[in-house]
CSV table of N, CA and C in Angstrom, one decimal:
chain,number,residue,atom,x,y,z
A,27,PRO,N,109.2,127.0,92.3
A,27,PRO,CA,109.2,128.2,91.5
A,27,PRO,C,108.0,128.3,90.6
A,28,SER,N,107.7,129.6,90.3
A,28,SER,CA,106.6,129.8,89.5
A,28,SER,C,106.9,129.5,88.0
A,29,PRO,N,105.9,129.4,87.2
A,29,PRO,CA,106.3,129.2,85.8
A,29,PRO,C,107.2,130.3,85.2
A,30,ALA,N,106.9,131.6,85.7
A,30,ALA,CA,107.7,132.7,85.2
A,30,ALA,C,109.1,132.6,85.6
A,31,SER,N,109.3,132.1,86.9
A,31,SER,CA,110.8,132.0,87.3
A,31,SER,C,111.4,130.9,86.7
A,32,SER,N,110.7,129.8,86.3
A,32,SER,CA,111.2,128.6,85.6
A,32,SER,C,111.8,129.2,84.2
A,33,PHE,N,110.9,130.0,83.6
A,33,PHE,CA,111.3,130.6,82.3
A,33,PHE,C,112.5,131.4,82.3
A,34,VAL,N,112.6,132.2,83.4
A,34,VAL,CA,113.8,133.0,83.6
A,34,VAL,C,115.0,132.2,83.8
A,35,LEU,N,114.9,131.2,84.6
A,35,LEU,CA,116.0,130.2,84.7
A,35,LEU,C,116.4,129.6,83.6
A,36,ALA,N,115.4,129.0,82.8
A,36,ALA,CA,115.7,128.3,81.5
A,36,ALA,C,116.4,129.3,80.6
A,37,SER,N,115.9,130.5,80.5
A,37,SER,CA,116.4,131.4,79.4
A,37,SER,C,117.8,131.9,79.7
A,38,THR,N,118.4,131.6,81.0
A,38,THR,CA,119.7,131.9,81.2
A,38,THR,C,120.7,130.9,80.9
A,39,PHE,N,120.2,129.7,80.5
A,39,PHE,CA,121.1,128.5,80.1
A,39,PHE,C,121.7,128.8,78.7
A,40,PRO,N,122.9,128.3,78.5
A,40,PRO,CA,123.5,128.4,77.2
A,40,PRO,C,122.6,127.5,76.2
A,41,PRO,N,122.6,128.0,74.8
A,41,PRO,CA,121.8,127.3,73.9
A,41,PRO,C,122.0,125.9,73.6
A,42,HIS,N,123.3,125.4,74.0
A,42,HIS,CA,123.5,124.0,73.7
A,42,HIS,C,122.9,123.0,74.9
A,43,PHE,N,122.4,123.6,75.9
A,43,PHE,CA,121.6,122.8,76.8
A,43,PHE,C,120.3,122.1,76.1
A,44,CYS,N,120.3,120.8,76.3
A,44,CYS,CA,119.1,120.1,75.6
A,44,CYS,C,118.0,120.2,76.7
A,45,SER,N,116.7,119.9,76.2
A,45,SER,CA,115.6,120.0,77.0
A,45,SER,C,115.7,119.0,78.2
A,46,ARG,N,116.3,117.8,78.0
A,46,ARG,CA,116.4,116.9,79.1
A,46,ARG,C,117.3,117.4,80.2
A,47,GLN,N,118.3,118.1,79.9
A,47,GLN,CA,119.1,118.8,81.0
A,47,GLN,C,118.4,119.9,81.7
A,48,LEU,N,117.6,120.6,80.9
A,48,LEU,CA,116.8,121.7,81.6
A,48,LEU,C,115.7,121.0,82.5
A,49,SER,N,115.0,120.0,82.0
A,49,SER,CA,114.0,119.3,82.7
A,49,SER,C,114.6,118.8,84.1
A,50,LEU,N,115.8,118.1,84.0
A,50,LEU,CA,116.4,117.6,85.2
A,50,LEU,C,116.8,118.7,86.2
A,51,PHE,N,117.3,119.8,85.6
A,51,PHE,CA,117.7,121.0,86.5
A,51,PHE,C,116.5,121.6,87.1
A,52,THR,N,115.3,121.8,86.4
A,52,THR,CA,114.1,122.2,86.9
A,52,THR,C,113.6,121.3,88.0
A,53,PHE,N,113.6,120.0,87.7
A,53,PHE,CA,113.1,119.1,88.7
A,53,PHE,C,113.9,119.2,90.0
A,54,VAL,N,115.2,119.2,90.0
A,54,VAL,CA,116.0,119.3,91.2
A,54,VAL,C,115.7,120.7,91.8
A,55,LEU,N,115.6,121.7,91.2
A,55,LEU,CA,115.3,123.0,91.7
A,55,LEU,C,113.9,123.1,92.4
A,56,ARG,N,112.9,122.4,91.8
A,56,ARG,CA,111.6,122.4,92.5
A,56,ARG,C,111.7,121.4,93.7
A,57,SER,N,112.5,120.4,93.6
A,57,SER,CA,112.6,119.4,94.8
A,57,SER,C,113.3,120.1,95.9
A,58,LEU,N,114.3,121.0,95.7
A,58,LEU,CA,114.9,121.7,96.8
A,58,LEU,C,113.9,122.7,97.4
A,59,CYS,N,113.2,123.4,96.6
A,59,CYS,CA,112.2,124.4,97.1
A,59,CYS,C,111.1,123.6,97.8
A,60,HIS,N,110.7,122.4,97.3
A,60,HIS,CA,109.7,121.7,97.9
A,60,HIS,C,110.0,121.1,99.3
A,61,THR,N,111.3,120.7,99.4
A,61,THR,CA,111.8,120.1,100.7
A,61,THR,C,111.8,121.2,101.8
A,62,CYS,N,111.8,122.5,101.5
A,62,CYS,CA,111.8,123.4,102.6
A,62,CYS,C,110.5,123.5,103.4
A,63,THR,N,109.4,123.0,102.8
A,63,THR,CA,108.1,122.9,103.4
A,63,THR,C,107.9,121.6,104.2
A,64,ALA,N,107.3,121.7,105.3
A,64,ALA,CA,107.0,120.3,106.1
A,64,ALA,C,105.9,119.7,105.5
A,65,MET,N,106.0,118.3,105.2
A,65,MET,CA,105.0,117.5,104.7
A,65,MET,C,104.7,116.4,105.7
A,66,SER,N,103.4,116.1,105.8
A,66,SER,CA,103.1,115.0,106.7
A,66,SER,C,103.3,113.6,106.0
A,67,THR,N,103.5,112.7,106.8
A,67,THR,CA,103.8,111.2,106.2
A,67,THR,C,102.4,110.7,105.9
A,68,SER,N,102.3,110.1,104.7
A,68,SER,CA,101.0,109.4,104.2
A,68,SER,C,100.9,108.1,105.0
A,69,GLN,N,99.6,107.6,105.0
A,69,GLN,CA,99.4,106.3,105.6
A,69,GLN,C,100.1,105.3,104.8
A,70,LYS,N,100.2,105.4,103.5
A,70,LYS,CA,100.9,104.5,102.7
A,70,LYS,C,102.3,104.4,103.0
A,71,GLU,N,103.0,105.5,103.3
A,71,GLU,CA,104.3,105.6,103.6
A,71,GLU,C,104.6,104.9,105.0
A,72,LYS,N,103.7,105.1,106.0
A,72,LYS,CA,103.9,104.5,107.3
A,72,LYS,C,103.6,103.0,107.1
A,73,ASN,N,102.6,102.5,106.4
A,73,ASN,CA,102.4,101.1,106.2
A,73,ASN,C,103.6,100.5,105.5
A,74,PHE,N,104.2,101.1,104.5
A,74,PHE,CA,105.3,100.4,103.9
A,74,PHE,C,106.6,100.4,104.8
A,75,SER,N,106.8,101.5,105.5
A,75,SER,CA,108.1,101.6,106.3
A,75,SER,C,108.1,100.7,107.5
A,76,THR,N,106.9,100.3,108.0
A,76,THR,CA,106.8,99.5,109.3
A,76,THR,C,106.5,98.0,109.0
A,77,SER,N,106.6,97.6,107.7
A,77,SER,CA,106.2,96.2,107.5
A,77,SER,C,107.4,95.6,106.6
A,78,PRO,N,107.5,94.3,106.6
A,78,PRO,CA,108.5,93.6,105.8
A,78,PRO,C,108.3,93.7,104.3
A,79,LEU,N,109.3,93.6,103.5
A,79,LEU,CA,109.2,93.6,102.1
A,79,LEU,C,108.5,92.3,101.5
A,80,ARG,N,108.4,91.3,102.3
A,80,ARG,CA,107.8,90.1,101.8
A,80,ARG,C,106.7,89.7,102.9
A,81,GLU,N,105.5,89.5,102.4
A,81,GLU,CA,104.4,89.2,103.4
A,81,GLU,C,103.6,87.9,102.8
A,82,HIS,N,103.4,87.0,103.5
A,82,HIS,CA,102.6,85.8,103.1
A,82,HIS,C,103.3,85.1,101.9
A,83,GLY,N,104.6,85.1,101.9
A,83,GLY,CA,105.3,84.4,100.8
A,83,GLY,C,105.5,85.2,99.6
A,84,GLU,N,104.9,86.4,99.5
A,84,GLU,CA,105.0,87.2,98.4
A,84,GLU,C,105.7,88.5,98.6
A,85,TRP,N,106.4,88.9,97.6
A,85,TRP,CA,107.1,90.1,97.6
A,85,TRP,C,106.2,91.2,97.4
A,86,LYS,N,106.3,92.4,98.0
A,86,LYS,CA,105.4,93.5,97.8
A,86,LYS,C,105.6,94.1,96.5
A,87,ALA,N,104.5,94.5,95.9
A,87,ALA,CA,104.5,95.1,94.5
A,87,ALA,C,105.1,96.6,94.7
A,88,VAL,N,105.6,97.0,93.6
A,88,VAL,CA,106.2,98.5,93.6
A,88,VAL,C,105.1,99.5,94.0
A,89,THR,N,103.9,99.2,93.7
A,89,THR,CA,102.8,100.2,94.0
A,89,THR,C,102.5,100.4,95.6
A,90,THR,N,103.1,99.5,96.3
A,90,THR,CA,102.9,99.6,97.8
A,90,THR,C,103.8,100.7,98.4
A,91,LEU,N,104.7,101.3,97.6
A,91,LEU,CA,105.5,102.4,98.0
A,91,LEU,C,104.7,103.6,98.0
A,92,GLY,N,104.9,104.5,98.9
A,92,GLY,CA,104.3,105.9,98.9
A,92,GLY,C,104.6,106.5,97.6
A,93,GLY,N,103.6,107.2,97.1
A,93,GLY,CA,103.8,108.0,95.9
A,93,GLY,C,103.7,107.3,94.6
A,94,ILE,N,103.7,106.0,94.6
A,94,ILE,CA,103.8,105.2,93.4
A,94,ILE,C,102.3,104.6,93.2
A,95,GLY,N,101.6,105.1,92.1
A,95,GLY,CA,100.3,104.6,91.9
A,95,GLY,C,100.4,103.7,90.6
A,96,ASP,N,99.3,103.5,90.0
A,96,ASP,CA,99.2,102.5,88.9
A,96,ASP,C,100.1,102.9,87.7
A,97,LYS,N,100.0,104.2,87.3
A,97,LYS,CA,100.8,104.7,86.1
A,97,LYS,C,102.3,104.5,86.4
A,98,ALA,N,102.8,105.2,87.5
A,98,ALA,CA,104.1,105.1,87.9
A,98,ALA,C,104.6,103.6,88.1
A,99,GLY,N,103.7,102.9,88.7
A,99,GLY,CA,104.0,101.4,89.0
A,99,GLY,C,104.3,100.7,87.5
A,100,ALA,N,103.4,101.0,86.6
A,100,ALA,CA,103.6,100.4,85.3
A,100,ALA,C,104.9,100.9,84.6
A,101,ALA,N,105.3,102.1,84.8
A,101,ALA,CA,106.4,102.6,84.1
A,101,ALA,C,107.7,102.0,84.8
A,102,LEU,N,107.6,101.8,86.2
A,102,LEU,CA,108.7,101.0,86.8
A,102,LEU,C,108.9,99.5,86.4
A,103,THR,N,107.6,98.9,86.3
A,103,THR,CA,107.5,97.5,85.9
A,103,THR,C,108.2,97.3,84.6
A,104,LYS,N,107.9,98.2,83.7
A,104,LYS,CA,108.3,98.2,82.2
A,104,LYS,C,109.8,98.1,82.2
A,105,VAL,N,110.5,98.7,83.2
A,105,VAL,CA,112.0,98.7,83.1
A,105,VAL,C,112.5,97.7,84.1
A,106,GLY,N,111.8,96.8,84.6
A,106,GLY,CA,112.2,95.7,85.5
A,106,GLY,C,112.2,95.9,87.0
A,107,TYR,N,111.4,97.0,87.4
A,107,TYR,CA,111.3,97.3,88.8
A,107,TYR,C,109.8,97.0,89.2
A,108,SER,N,109.4,95.7,89.3
A,108,SER,CA,108.1,95.4,89.6
A,108,SER,C,107.8,95.3,91.1
A,109,LYS,N,108.9,95.1,91.8
A,109,LYS,CA,108.7,94.7,93.2
A,109,LYS,C,109.3,95.9,94.1
A,110,ALA,N,108.8,96.1,95.2
A,110,ALA,CA,109.3,97.2,96.1
A,110,ALA,C,110.8,96.9,96.5
A,111,PHE,N,111.2,95.8,96.7
A,111,PHE,CA,112.5,95.5,97.0
A,111,PHE,C,113.5,95.9,95.9
A,112,HIS,N,113.1,96.0,94.6
A,112,HIS,CA,113.9,96.4,93.6
A,112,HIS,C,114.2,97.9,93.7
A,113,VAL,N,113.2,98.7,94.1
A,113,VAL,CA,113.4,100.1,94.3
A,113,VAL,C,114.2,100.4,95.6
A,114,VAL,N,114.0,99.4,96.7
A,114,VAL,CA,114.9,99.7,97.9
A,114,VAL,C,116.3,99.4,97.4
A,115,GLY,N,116.5,98.4,96.6
A,115,GLY,CA,117.9,98.1,96.0
A,115,GLY,C,118.5,99.3,95.3
A,116,GLN,N,117.7,99.9,94.5
A,116,GLN,CA,118.2,101.1,93.8
A,116,GLN,C,118.5,102.2,94.6
A,117,TYR,N,117.8,102.4,95.7
A,117,TYR,CA,118.1,103.3,96.7
A,117,TYR,C,119.5,103.1,97.4
A,118,LEU,N,119.7,101.9,97.6
A,118,LEU,CA,121.0,101.5,98.2
A,118,LEU,C,122.2,101.8,97.2
A,119,VAL,N,121.9,101.3,96.0
A,119,VAL,CA,122.8,101.5,94.9
A,119,VAL,C,123.1,103.0,94.8
A,120,SER,N,122.1,103.9,95.0
A,120,SER,CA,122.3,105.3,94.9
A,120,SER,C,123.0,105.9,96.1
A,121,ASN,N,123.7,105.1,96.9
A,121,ASN,CA,124.3,105.5,98.0
A,121,ASN,C,123.4,106.2,99.1
A,122,MET,N,122.1,105.8,99.0
A,122,MET,CA,121.0,106.4,99.9
A,122,MET,C,121.0,107.8,99.8
A,123,GLU,N,121.4,108.4,98.6
A,123,GLU,CA,121.3,109.9,98.4
A,123,GLU,C,120.1,110.2,97.8
A,124,GLU,N,119.4,111.2,98.4
A,124,GLU,CA,118.0,111.6,97.9
A,124,GLU,C,118.1,112.2,96.4
A,125,GLU,N,119.1,113.1,96.2
A,125,GLU,CA,119.1,113.6,94.8
A,125,GLU,C,119.3,112.6,93.7
A,126,ILE,N,120.3,111.6,94.0
A,126,ILE,CA,120.5,110.6,93.0
A,126,ILE,C,119.4,109.6,92.8
A,127,PHE,N,118.7,109.2,93.9
A,127,PHE,CA,117.6,108.5,93.8
A,127,PHE,C,116.4,109.0,93.0
A,128,LYS,N,116.1,110.3,93.4
A,128,LYS,CA,115.0,111.1,92.7
A,128,LYS,C,115.3,111.3,91.3
A,129,ALA,N,116.7,111.6,90.9
A,129,ALA,CA,117.0,111.7,89.6
A,129,ALA,C,116.8,110.4,88.8
A,130,TRP,N,117.1,109.3,89.4
A,130,TRP,CA,116.9,108.0,88.7
A,130,TRP,C,115.4,107.8,88.5
A,131,LEU,N,114.5,108.1,89.5
A,131,LEU,CA,113.1,107.9,89.4
A,131,LEU,C,112.5,108.8,88.4
A,132,ALA,N,113.0,110.1,88.3
A,132,ALA,CA,112.5,111.0,87.4
A,132,ALA,C,112.8,110.6,86.0
A,133,ASP,N,113.9,110.0,85.7
A,133,ASP,CA,114.4,109.6,84.5
A,133,ASP,C,113.5,108.4,83.9
A,134,ILE,N,113.1,107.5,84.8
A,134,ILE,CA,112.3,106.5,84.3
A,134,ILE,C,110.9,107.1,84.1
A,135,MET,N,110.4,107.9,84.8
A,135,MET,CA,109.1,108.5,84.6
A,135,MET,C,109.1,109.2,83.2
A,136,GLU,N,110.1,110.0,83.0
A,136,GLU,CA,110.2,110.8,81.8
A,136,GLU,C,110.2,109.8,80.5
A,137,LYS,N,111.0,108.8,80.6
A,137,LYS,CA,111.1,107.9,79.5
A,137,LYS,C,109.7,107.3,79.1
A,138,ASP,N,108.9,107.2,80.1
A,138,ASP,CA,107.5,106.5,79.9
A,138,ASP,C,106.4,107.6,79.8
A,139,SER,N,106.8,109.0,79.7
A,139,SER,CA,105.9,110.1,79.7
A,139,SER,C,104.9,110.0,80.9
A,140,VAL,N,105.4,109.7,82.1
A,140,VAL,CA,104.5,109.7,83.2
A,140,VAL,C,105.0,110.9,84.1
A,141,SER,N,104.0,111.7,84.5
A,141,SER,CA,104.2,112.8,85.3
A,141,SER,C,104.1,112.4,86.8
A,142,LEU,N,105.2,112.6,87.6
A,142,LEU,CA,105.2,112.3,89.0
A,142,LEU,C,105.6,113.6,89.7
A,143,SER,N,104.6,114.1,90.5
A,143,SER,CA,104.9,115.4,91.3
A,143,SER,C,106.0,115.3,92.2
A,144,ALA,N,106.5,116.4,92.6
A,144,ALA,CA,107.5,116.5,93.6
A,144,ALA,C,106.9,115.9,94.9
A,145,HIS,N,105.8,116.0,95.3
A,145,HIS,CA,105.1,115.4,96.4
A,145,HIS,C,105.1,113.9,96.3
A,146,HIS,N,104.8,113.3,95.2
A,146,HIS,CA,104.8,111.8,95.0
A,146,HIS,C,106.3,111.3,95.0
A,147,MET,N,107.1,112.1,94.4
A,147,MET,CA,108.6,111.7,94.4
A,147,MET,C,109.1,111.7,95.8
A,148,ASP,N,108.8,112.7,96.7
A,148,ASP,CA,109.2,112.7,98.1
A,148,ASP,C,108.6,111.6,98.8
A,149,SER,N,107.4,111.2,98.5
A,149,SER,CA,106.7,110.2,99.3
A,149,SER,C,107.3,108.8,99.0
A,150,CYS,N,107.7,108.7,97.7
A,150,CYS,CA,108.4,107.3,97.4
A,150,CYS,C,109.8,107.3,98.1
A,151,PHE,N,110.6,108.4,98.0
A,151,PHE,CA,111.9,108.4,98.7
A,151,PHE,C,111.7,108.3,100.2
A,152,ASN,N,110.7,108.9,100.8
A,152,ASN,CA,110.6,108.8,102.2
A,152,ASN,C,110.1,107.3,102.6
A,153,SER,N,109.3,106.7,101.8
A,153,SER,CA,109.0,105.4,102.1
A,153,SER,C,110.2,104.4,102.2
A,154,VAL,N,111.0,104.6,101.1
A,154,VAL,CA,112.2,103.7,101.0
A,154,VAL,C,113.2,104.0,102.1
A,155,LYS,N,113.5,105.3,102.3
A,155,LYS,CA,114.4,105.7,103.4
A,155,LYS,C,114.0,105.2,104.7
A,156,ALA,N,112.7,105.4,105.0
A,156,ALA,CA,112.1,105.0,106.4
A,156,ALA,C,112.2,103.5,106.5
A,157,TRP,N,111.9,102.8,105.5
A,157,TRP,CA,112.0,101.3,105.5
A,157,TRP,C,113.4,100.9,105.8
A,158,CYS,N,114.5,101.5,105.2
A,158,CYS,CA,115.8,101.2,105.5
A,158,CYS,C,116.3,101.6,106.9
A,159,ASP,N,115.8,102.8,107.4
A,159,ASP,CA,116.1,103.2,108.6
A,159,ASP,C,115.5,102.4,109.6
A,160,ASN,N,114.4,101.8,109.4
A,160,ASN,CA,113.8,100.9,110.4
A,160,ASN,C,114.3,99.4,110.3
A,161,ASN,N,114.7,99.1,109.2
A,161,ASN,CA,115.1,97.6,109.0
A,161,ASN,C,116.5,97.3,108.9
A,162,MET,N,117.4,98.2,108.7
A,162,MET,CA,118.8,97.9,108.4
A,162,MET,C,119.7,98.4,109.5
């Protein structure tokens, strides 16, 4: 949605809605619109989804996930998700549901004031989903 349509949507909410609720709603709405367009799989997503979570005796870092760079990786590490398998576990705990997983990820990023685009959020989700599809 455009900024103007986001404003229109936000202005229709009751005044008791907090900014966090509006942010989450806007994120979900943008994600739904974003998933309507086809996206190519990044090399990082392909590399992650086709390899084990542990290589050469070391667990893969969270930054090996598609869409997770240094800032997002630091935010995840700060709350105890330093390894990729931690995020895979969260995906499983989220019943492998995209909306729940992305809301969890968005919440962590928001708490650390990290901006993660819908594209990067999709890339992270797709990496984890593809890994599970290929390995479980």
